[in-house]
Coordinates of C-alpha atoms in Angstrom, one line a residue:
M1 CA -5.9 -5.3 1.2
G2 CA -3.0 -5.8 2.3
P3 CA -0.3 -6.3 2.9
L4 CA -0.1 -5.9 6.0
I5 CA 1.9 -7.6 8.1
Q6 CA 1.5 -7.6 12.3
N7 CA 4.4 -7.4 15.1
N8 CA 5.8 -10.2 14.2
M9 CA 9.4 -11.6 14.6
A10 CA 10.8 -15.3 14.8
A11 CA 15.1 -16.8 14.7
F12 CA 16.6 -19.2 12.7
F13 CA 18.6 -21.5 14.9
K14 CA 21.9 -23.1 13.6
S15 CA 24.1 -24.1 16.3
R16 CA 22.4 -25.9 19.4
H17 CA 19.1 -25.0 20.1
R18 CA 20.0 -22.7 22.9
W19 CA 17.7 -20.7 24.1
K20 CA 20.3 -17.9 24.4
R21 CA 22.1 -18.0 20.7
T22 CA 19.9 -17.6 17.6
S23 CA 20.7 -17.1 13.5
C24 CA 18.1 -15.5 12.8
F25 CA 14.4 -13.1 13.1
T26 CA 12.3 -13.7 10.5
I27 CA 8.0 -13.4 9.7
L28 CA 6.3 -16.2 9.9
T29 CA 4.5 -17.4 6.6
R30 CA 2.0 -19.9 5.1
N31 CA 5.5 -22.0 5.0
L32 CA 7.8 -21.5 7.3
T33 CA 10.4 -22.0 4.1
A34 CA 13.4 -22.0 7.2
A35 CA 12.1 -24.6 9.0
Q36 CA 11.8 -26.7 5.5
L37 CA 15.7 -25.3 4.9
G38 CA 17.2 -27.6 8.1
Q39 CA 17.3 -24.4 10.1
K40 CA 15.9 -24.8 13.7
V41 CA 13.4 -21.6 13.8
A42 CA 11.1 -20.0 16.6
V43 CA 8.7 -16.9 15.5
L44 CA 7.8 -14.0 18.0
D45 CA 4.3 -12.2 17.7
Y46 CA 2.4 -10.1 19.5
V47 CA -0.4 -8.1 18.9
E48 CA -0.6 -4.7 20.6
P49 CA -4.7 -4.0 21.0
S50 CA -6.2 -1.0 18.7
A51 CA -7.8 2.0 20.2
K52 CA -10.7 0.7 20.8
G53 CA -9.6 -2.6 22.0
T54 CA -9.5 -4.4 19.8
K55 CA -6.9 -8.5 19.0
W56 CA -6.7 -11.0 17.5
G57 CA -4.5 -13.9 16.8
L58 CA -1.9 -15.1 14.7
G59 CA -1.3 -14.7 11.2
G60 CA -0.6 -10.4 11.2
T61 CA -2.9 -8.0 9.1
C62 CA -4.3 -10.1 6.2
V63 CA -5.5 -12.9 8.4
N64 CA -7.4 -11.5 10.8
V65 CA -7.7 -7.3 9.8
G66 CA -6.9 -7.7 5.9
C67 CA -7.3 -10.2 3.0
I68 CA -8.9 -12.7 4.7
P69 CA -12.0 -10.9 6.1
K70 CA -12.5 -8.1 3.6
K71 CA -12.4 -10.7 0.5
L72 CA -15.3 -12.4 2.6
M73 CA -17.5 -9.2 2.8
H74 CA -17.2 -8.1 0.1
Q75 CA -18.3 -11.6 -0.7
A76 CA -21.2 -11.2 1.4
A77 CA -22.2 -7.4 -0.6
L78 CA -21.4 -10.0 -4.6
L79 CA -24.3 -12.2 -2.9
G80 CA -26.7 -9.2 -2.0
T81 CA -26.7 -8.1 -6.0
A82 CA -26.7 -11.8 -7.5
V83 CA -30.0 -12.2 -5.6
K84 CA -31.2 -8.6 -6.8
D85 CA -30.0 -10.3 -10.0
A86 CA -31.6 -13.8 -9.5
R87 CA -34.9 -12.3 -9.9
K88 CA -34.8 -11.9 -13.4
Y89 CA -32.9 -15.5 -14.1
G90 CA -35.9 -16.6 -13.0
W91 CA -35.9 -17.3 -8.7
K92 CA -38.9 -16.6 -6.9
I93 CA -37.3 -14.6 -3.8
K94 CA -39.9 -13.3 -1.8
D95 CA -39.6 -10.4 -0.2
P96 CA -38.0 -8.6 2.1
V97 CA -35.2 -9.7 1.1
S98 CA -32.3 -8.5 4.2
H99 CA -28.7 -8.9 5.2
D100 CA -28.1 -10.2 9.4
W101 CA -24.5 -8.5 10.2
E102 CA -23.9 -10.8 13.4
T103 CA -24.7 -14.0 12.1
M104 CA -22.1 -12.7 9.1
A105 CA -19.8 -11.1 11.2
E106 CA -19.3 -14.6 13.4
A107 CA -18.9 -16.8 10.4
V108 CA -15.9 -15.0 9.3
Q109 CA -14.8 -14.0 13.0
N110 CA -14.4 -18.0 13.2
H111 CA -12.7 -19.0 10.3
V112 CA -10.6 -15.8 11.0
R113 CA -9.7 -18.3 14.2
S114 CA -9.8 -21.3 12.0
L115 CA -6.4 -19.8 10.8
N116 CA -4.8 -18.1 13.7
W117 CA -5.1 -22.5 15.2
G118 CA -4.2 -23.6 11.9
H119 CA -0.9 -21.2 11.9
R120 CA -0.4 -21.9 15.7
V121 CA -0.4 -26.4 13.9
Q122 CA 1.4 -25.9 11.5
L123 CA 4.8 -24.5 13.1
K124 CA 4.6 -26.8 16.2
D125 CA 4.8 -29.2 13.6
K126 CA 7.7 -27.5 11.7
K127 CA 8.9 -27.3 14.8
V128 CA 9.4 -23.3 14.8
K129 CA 9.1 -22.0 18.8
Y130 CA 6.5 -19.5 19.1
L131 CA 6.6 -17.0 21.5
N132 CA 3.8 -15.0 22.3
L133 CA 5.9 -12.2 22.9
K134 CA 6.6 -8.4 21.4
G135 CA 9.9 -8.1 20.9
S136 CA 12.2 -4.7 20.5
L137 CA 16.9 -4.2 19.9
L138 CA 18.7 -4.6 22.7
D139 CA 22.0 -4.4 20.4
E140 CA 22.4 -5.4 16.7
H141 CA 22.6 -9.2 17.9
T142 CA 20.2 -9.2 21.1
V143 CA 16.4 -9.1 20.9
R144 CA 13.9 -8.3 24.0
G145 CA 10.6 -10.2 24.3
M146 CA 8.4 -8.3 26.9
T147 CA 4.9 -11.0 27.6
K148 CA 1.5 -8.5 28.2
S149 CA 2.5 -8.8 32.2
G150 CA 6.2 -7.2 31.6
K151 CA 7.6 -10.4 32.2
E152 CA 11.1 -10.3 30.0
S153 CA 12.9 -12.9 27.8
F154 CA 16.8 -12.5 25.9
L155 CA 17.3 -14.2 22.6
T156 CA 20.8 -13.3 20.1
A157 CA 21.0 -14.6 16.7
K158 CA 23.9 -13.7 14.5
N159 CA 21.4 -12.1 12.2
I160 CA 17.8 -10.8 12.8
V161 CA 15.2 -10.0 10.1
I162 CA 12.3 -7.4 10.5
A163 CA 8.4 -7.4 9.4
T164 CA 7.0 -6.1 11.8
G165 CA 4.1 -4.2 8.8
G166 CA 2.1 -1.4 9.8
R167 CA -1.1 -0.2 11.2
P168 CA -3.8 2.3 10.8
K169 CA -3.5 6.2 11.0
Y170 CA -5.8 8.0 13.1
P171 CA -5.3 11.9 11.7
T172 CA -4.1 13.6 15.2
D173 CA -5.4 17.3 14.3
I174 CA -8.8 16.5 14.3
P175 CA -10.5 16.6 18.2
G176 CA -13.4 13.5 18.7
A177 CA -10.2 11.6 16.0
M178 CA -9.2 8.8 17.6
E179 CA -11.8 8.6 20.4
H180 CA -14.7 8.2 18.5
G181 CA -13.3 6.4 15.5
I182 CA -12.8 2.7 14.2
T183 CA -10.3 1.8 11.6
S184 CA -9.7 -1.3 9.8
D185 CA -8.4 -2.8 12.9
D186 CA -11.6 -3.1 14.1
I187 CA -14.5 -3.2 11.6
F188 CA -14.2 -7.3 10.6
W189 CA -14.6 -7.3 15.0
L190 CA -18.1 -5.5 14.7
K191 CA -20.2 -7.3 17.3
E192 CA -23.1 -5.4 16.2
A193 CA -23.3 -3.6 12.8
P194 CA -21.9 -0.3 12.1
G195 CA -25.1 1.5 10.9
K196 CA -24.8 5.1 8.8
T197 CA -21.2 5.2 8.0
L198 CA -18.8 8.2 6.9
V199 CA -15.3 6.5 5.8
V200 CA -12.6 8.5 6.0
G201 CA -10.4 7.9 3.1
A202 CA -10.1 7.2 -0.7
S203 CA -7.4 4.3 -0.3
Y204 CA -8.1 1.0 -1.5
V205 CA -9.0 0.1 1.8
A206 CA -11.6 2.9 2.3
L207 CA -13.1 2.0 -1.2
E208 CA -13.3 -1.2 -0.3
C209 CA -14.9 -1.4 3.2
A210 CA -17.3 1.8 2.1
G211 CA -18.5 -0.8 -0.8
F212 CA -19.0 -4.2 1.3
L213 CA -20.5 -1.8 3.5
T214 CA -22.7 -0.2 1.1
G215 CA -23.4 -4.0 -0.6
I216 CA -25.4 -5.7 2.7
G217 CA -27.5 -2.5 3.0
Q218 CA -25.4 0.0 5.2
D219 CA -25.6 3.8 4.6
T220 CA -22.5 4.5 3.7
K221 CA -20.5 8.0 2.0
V222 CA -16.8 8.5 1.8
M223 CA -15.2 11.4 2.2
V224 CA -12.1 12.4 0.1
R225 CA -9.4 15.0 0.4
S226 CA -8.5 14.9 -3.4
I227 CA -8.7 12.1 -5.1
A228 CA -9.4 8.5 -4.9
L229 CA -6.8 5.5 -5.2
R230 CA -3.5 7.5 -5.7
G231 CA -1.2 5.1 -7.1
F232 CA -3.7 3.5 -9.2
D233 CA -4.2 4.2 -12.7
Q234 CA -6.6 7.7 -12.9
Q235 CA -8.8 7.0 -15.4
M236 CA -9.5 3.2 -13.7
A237 CA -10.6 5.3 -10.1
G238 CA -12.9 7.3 -11.7
L239 CA -14.3 4.7 -13.3
V240 CA -14.4 2.4 -9.9
T241 CA -15.8 5.9 -7.7
D242 CA -18.9 6.0 -10.3
H243 CA -19.4 2.7 -10.2
M244 CA -19.7 3.3 -6.3
Q245 CA -22.1 6.0 -6.6
A246 CA -24.5 4.7 -8.9
Y247 CA -24.1 0.9 -6.6
G248 CA -25.3 3.7 -3.9
T249 CA -22.3 4.6 -2.3
R250 CA -22.7 8.7 -1.5
F251 CA -19.3 10.6 -1.9
A252 CA -17.6 14.0 -0.3
W253 CA -15.0 15.2 -2.8
G254 CA -12.9 17.7 -1.7
C255 CA -13.8 17.7 2.2
V256 CA -11.5 17.8 5.0
P257 CA -13.1 16.4 8.2
Q258 CA -12.7 19.3 10.7
R259 CA -14.3 17.9 14.7
V260 CA -16.0 14.4 16.0
D261 CA -18.4 14.6 18.9
K262 CA -20.7 12.6 20.0
L263 CA -24.7 13.7 20.7
P264 CA -26.8 12.8 23.7
S265 CA -28.1 10.5 21.0
G266 CA -25.0 8.7 20.7
A267 CA -24.2 9.4 17.0
L268 CA -21.5 10.7 15.7
Q269 CA -21.4 15.0 14.5
V270 CA -19.2 15.2 11.8
T271 CA -18.2 18.4 10.9
W272 CA -16.3 19.7 7.9
A273 CA -15.6 21.7 5.0
D274 CA -16.2 22.2 2.2
T275 CA -12.3 23.1 -0.1
R276 CA -14.7 23.5 -3.1
T277 CA -17.6 25.9 -1.3
G278 CA -15.8 27.3 1.2
K279 CA -18.6 26.1 3.3
E280 CA -18.8 23.6 6.9
E281 CA -21.2 21.7 7.1
T282 CA -22.2 18.5 9.1
D283 CA -24.2 15.7 9.9
S284 CA -25.0 12.8 12.1
F285 CA -23.1 8.6 11.9
D286 CA -23.3 6.1 13.5
S287 CA -20.0 5.7 12.6
V288 CA -17.1 7.2 11.4
L289 CA -14.2 4.8 10.1
W290 CA -10.2 6.5 9.5
A291 CA -9.0 5.2 6.2
V292 CA -6.3 7.3 6.2
G293 CA -2.8 5.5 5.5
R294 CA -1.2 3.3 7.6
A295 CA 2.5 3.8 9.9
P296 CA 4.6 1.2 10.5
E297 CA 5.5 -0.3 13.6
A298 CA 9.2 0.8 14.2
K299 CA 8.8 2.9 16.9
A300 CA 9.0 0.4 19.5
L301 CA 11.7 -1.8 17.8
G302 CA 15.0 0.2 19.5
L303 CA 16.2 0.3 15.8
D304 CA 18.2 3.6 17.1
K305 CA 20.1 1.8 19.4
V306 CA 21.5 -0.1 16.7
G307 CA 21.6 2.1 14.0
V308 CA 19.2 0.7 11.5
E309 CA 18.4 3.9 8.8
V310 CA 15.0 5.0 8.3
N311 CA 13.2 6.6 6.8
R312 CA 12.4 10.3 8.6
E313 CA 9.3 11.0 6.7
T314 CA 7.5 7.8 6.3
G315 CA 9.5 6.1 9.7
K316 CA 10.0 2.9 7.3
I317 CA 13.6 1.2 7.4
V318 CA 15.8 2.3 5.2
V319 CA 16.6 -1.4 2.9
G320 CA 18.7 -2.7 0.0
A321 CA 17.8 -5.1 -3.4
D322 CA 18.1 -8.2 -1.2
E323 CA 16.5 -6.8 2.5
S324 CA 19.7 -6.1 4.5
T325 CA 19.5 -2.2 6.2
S326 CA 22.3 0.1 7.5
V327 CA 23.1 -2.6 10.1
S328 CA 25.4 -5.9 8.2
N329 CA 23.7 -8.9 10.1
I330 CA 19.5 -7.3 10.4
Y331 CA 17.5 -7.5 7.1
A332 CA 13.8 -5.9 7.0
F333 CA 10.5 -7.0 4.7
G334 CA 7.0 -6.5 3.8
D335 CA 5.4 -3.0 4.3
I336 CA 7.8 -2.7 7.2
G337 CA 10.4 -1.8 4.0
E338 CA 10.7 1.8 2.7
G339 CA 9.2 1.4 -1.0
R340 CA 8.5 -1.8 -0.7
P341 CA 5.0 -2.2 -2.0
E342 CA 2.3 -3.0 0.5
L343 CA 0.9 -6.1 -0.3
T344 CA 1.1 -9.7 1.8
P345 CA 2.0 -11.9 -1.2
T346 CA 5.3 -9.6 -1.8
A347 CA 5.9 -9.9 1.7
V348 CA 5.6 -13.6 1.4
K349 CA 7.5 -13.9 -1.5
A350 CA 10.4 -11.5 -0.6
G351 CA 11.0 -13.9 3.4
R352 CA 10.5 -17.0 1.5
L353 CA 13.5 -16.1 -0.9
L354 CA 15.4 -14.1 2.3
A355 CA 15.2 -17.3 4.3
R356 CA 16.9 -19.2 1.2
R357 CA 19.2 -16.9 0.9
L358 CA 20.2 -16.6 4.4
A359 CA 20.9 -20.2 4.5
G360 CA 23.4 -20.5 2.0
Q361 CA 20.8 -22.1 -0.5
S362 CA 20.5 -19.0 -2.8
T363 CA 21.6 -15.9 -4.0
Q364 CA 18.1 -14.9 -6.4
L365 CA 16.3 -11.3 -4.8
M366 CA 13.1 -10.6 -5.2
D367 CA 11.3 -9.1 -8.1
Y368 CA 9.2 -6.1 -7.0
D369 CA 8.6 -5.7 -10.8
N370 CA 5.1 -6.0 -12.5
V371 CA 3.4 -7.6 -9.4
A372 CA -0.8 -7.8 -9.9
T373 CA -3.2 -6.5 -7.7
T374 CA -6.8 -6.3 -6.9
V375 CA -9.4 -3.7 -5.3
F376 CA -11.9 -5.3 -4.5
T377 CA -14.2 -2.7 -4.3
P378 CA -18.3 -3.4 -6.0
L379 CA -16.8 -3.6 -9.5
E380 CA -13.0 -5.2 -9.2
Y381 CA -10.1 -3.6 -10.7
S382 CA -7.2 -5.1 -11.1
C383 CA -3.9 -4.5 -12.8
V384 CA -0.6 -5.4 -13.5
G385 CA 2.6 -3.2 -14.3
L386 CA 2.3 0.3 -15.5
S387 CA -0.5 3.0 -15.3
E388 CA -1.0 5.5 -17.8
E389 CA 0.4 7.9 -15.8
E390 CA 3.5 6.4 -15.4
A391 CA 3.6 4.9 -18.5
V392 CA 3.5 8.4 -20.0
G393 CA 6.0 9.8 -17.6
R394 CA 8.4 6.8 -17.8
H395 CA 8.6 7.2 -22.6
G396 CA 6.6 10.5 -23.3
Q397 CA 3.1 10.4 -24.3
D398 CA 3.8 10.2 -27.4
A399 CA 6.2 6.7 -27.6
I400 CA 2.9 4.5 -26.2
E401 CA 0.3 3.1 -27.2
V402 CA -3.0 2.7 -25.6
Y403 CA -5.5 0.2 -26.6
H404 CA -9.1 0.1 -24.8
A405 CA -12.1 -1.6 -24.6
F406 CA -15.6 -1.0 -22.8
Y407 CA -17.7 -4.6 -23.3
K408 CA -20.7 -6.1 -21.1
P409 CA -20.1 -9.2 -18.8
L410 CA -22.4 -11.8 -20.6
E411 CA -24.0 -12.3 -17.1
F412 CA -25.4 -8.7 -16.7
T413 CA -27.3 -9.2 -19.8
V414 CA -30.6 -11.2 -18.8
A415 CA -30.0 -9.0 -15.1
E416 CA -29.5 -5.7 -17.0
R417 CA -27.3 -4.6 -15.2
D418 CA -25.6 -1.5 -16.2
A419 CA -21.6 -2.9 -17.3
S420 CA -20.9 1.1 -18.9
Q421 CA -17.1 0.9 -16.2
C422 CA -16.8 -2.5 -17.5
Y423 CA -13.3 -1.0 -19.2
I424 CA -10.6 -3.1 -20.5
K425 CA -7.0 -0.7 -21.1
V426 CA -3.3 -2.4 -22.6
V427 CA -0.7 0.1 -22.0
C428 CA 2.3 -1.0 -24.8
E429 CA 5.1 0.9 -26.4
R430 CA 4.3 2.2 -29.4
G431 CA 7.0 1.1 -31.3
G432 CA 9.0 -2.1 -32.3
E433 CA 7.0 -4.9 -30.5
Q434 CA 4.7 -3.1 -28.5
R435 CA 5.7 -4.7 -25.6
I436 CA 3.1 -4.3 -23.3
L437 CA 4.0 -2.0 -20.1
G438 CA 0.6 -2.4 -18.1
L439 CA -2.6 -3.9 -18.1
H440 CA -5.8 -2.5 -16.2
Y441 CA -9.6 -4.1 -15.6
T442 CA -12.8 -3.1 -14.0
G443 CA -15.3 -5.9 -14.1
P444 CA -16.4 -8.9 -12.4
N445 CA -13.2 -11.7 -11.0
A446 CA -11.1 -8.8 -11.4
G447 CA -7.9 -10.7 -9.6
E448 CA -9.0 -14.4 -11.4
V449 CA -8.7 -13.1 -14.7
M450 CA -5.3 -10.4 -14.6
Q451 CA -3.3 -13.8 -12.2
G452 CA -2.6 -15.6 -14.9
F453 CA -2.3 -11.9 -17.7
S454 CA 0.3 -10.3 -14.5
L455 CA 2.8 -13.6 -15.7
A456 CA 2.4 -13.3 -18.9
L457 CA 3.8 -10.0 -18.1
R458 CA 6.6 -11.5 -16.6
C459 CA 7.5 -13.0 -19.5
G460 CA 7.6 -10.0 -21.8
A461 CA 4.4 -10.3 -23.4
T462 CA 3.8 -8.3 -26.7
L463 CA 0.2 -6.9 -28.2
S464 CA 0.6 -9.5 -30.5
H465 CA 0.6 -12.0 -28.4
L466 CA -2.3 -10.8 -27.1
K467 CA -3.9 -10.8 -30.0
E468 CA -2.7 -14.2 -31.2
T469 CA -4.2 -15.6 -28.0
V470 CA -7.4 -17.7 -28.2
G471 CA -9.8 -16.4 -25.8
I472 CA -12.1 -19.0 -23.5
H473 CA -15.8 -17.9 -24.7
P474 CA -18.1 -16.4 -23.3
T475 CA -15.8 -14.4 -20.5
C476 CA -14.7 -11.3 -19.7
A477 CA -10.8 -12.2 -20.1
E478 CA -11.3 -12.5 -23.6
E479 CA -11.8 -9.3 -24.2
L480 CA -8.2 -8.8 -23.7
T481 CA -7.0 -10.8 -26.6
K482 CA -9.9 -9.0 -28.5
V483 CA -8.6 -5.3 -27.6
S484 CA -8.0 -3.3 -31.4
I485 CA -9.3 0.2 -30.6
T486 CA -6.8 3.0 -29.7
K487 CA -7.2 5.5 -27.7
R488 CA -5.1 7.8 -29.9
S489 CA -8.0 7.2 -33.1
G490 CA -10.6 8.2 -31.2
L491 CA -13.3 5.5 -31.8
D492 CA -15.8 4.4 -30.1
A493 CA -13.6 1.4 -28.2
T494 CA -17.4 0.0 -27.0
V495 CA -17.3 -3.5 -28.0
T496 CA -20.3 -4.9 -30.4
G497 CA -21.9 -8.1 -30.7
C498 CA -21.3 -11.3 -28.5

């Protein structure tokens, strides 16, 4: 999930610790590099409650309403599948096996709160001043901080860094969408199970939420206007959604919601148009989760007052290779930056590198190429580098070679699980050393599999490097080292034997 940073600002102090004079504002990361470099640092952090009133603690989106709770609830769903597999492996498990949302939610939320506390402790240990204030710019060197009650504080700085991230969007043209719907800002903090749920959207956030809801026994439908996982390799996206449908998630393809009405029973009646048939349809749900994109947290920052350039279409801050903005002493990184990957690890890395540059310790810039990512759907999908579509677009169809394989994880055999969507794709240059342009994998533990291969890509790995690597047997990852069938050949790419 992401990528994803809340309304956070911080200050690097260079001179004596004076409340009125600081040298820079930046994001809180797991290790406060700026503080470690001898800078005096203050952090402004404020969470505007969601439309449903959900709020959370220090740590940003990833910790509170993103990567961390998402992965834990995904794990809860995987354990449900493991229970089913266990019977095939000889475990005597009595029916009925059921899942309790309250138990899971409380455990996940308690872990998140422990991380909130851990961040507070780290700030104090590193002598970082933490301010629970909503920050905005008065001029290029002055930040106003406002408390929940409206009390103001002012800080001045030589440099200012903005890393406020984004928040989920509600559709503004659909009656009842905000009044009756929830977003990823709310789902992880629900006290009761969402019940029969309509997930609107087909981003990774939408599919991940729909996947774990299905996995823990909630009746879930995904409404898709056009395509799933836009921006990802579309063959891989198809495998992900095919598996989800086989897994029990229902899909409404080519459908656009029209309105949401609350019935006297409390159920939510959703009306939508099926663009394929031209018909209008309705169904009732207990919850409607909107996952139709994210909006940058920039409107309340006062960027226009100081002349920070913003992309008018996206609302994001235009940044250079060094995270600089159109104002010489103001920087931005993470999701708020135009064209930046909406991934937490890239923001963390970019923030650390920026801190080192501002402290005069380095000139190294963030390299945003070949950053691996994983979609934590029931059948996980991980990738690094170019999609097949991107490779064709950049190099031409005749200049690339795609090696692929359908494989069956050993764990699936005894459990008699369908492995028809477990797939590997290696996109290479066709000529020369056949440099690898992209790697794609659907299967168990996708993130763990791809992390090491992403290092190889950054080091310029070629197909020969991959084939010369001795795989660890028996693992899914070793199948990447054995690919030999090209798409161009038309041969069956199904792996046989062990």
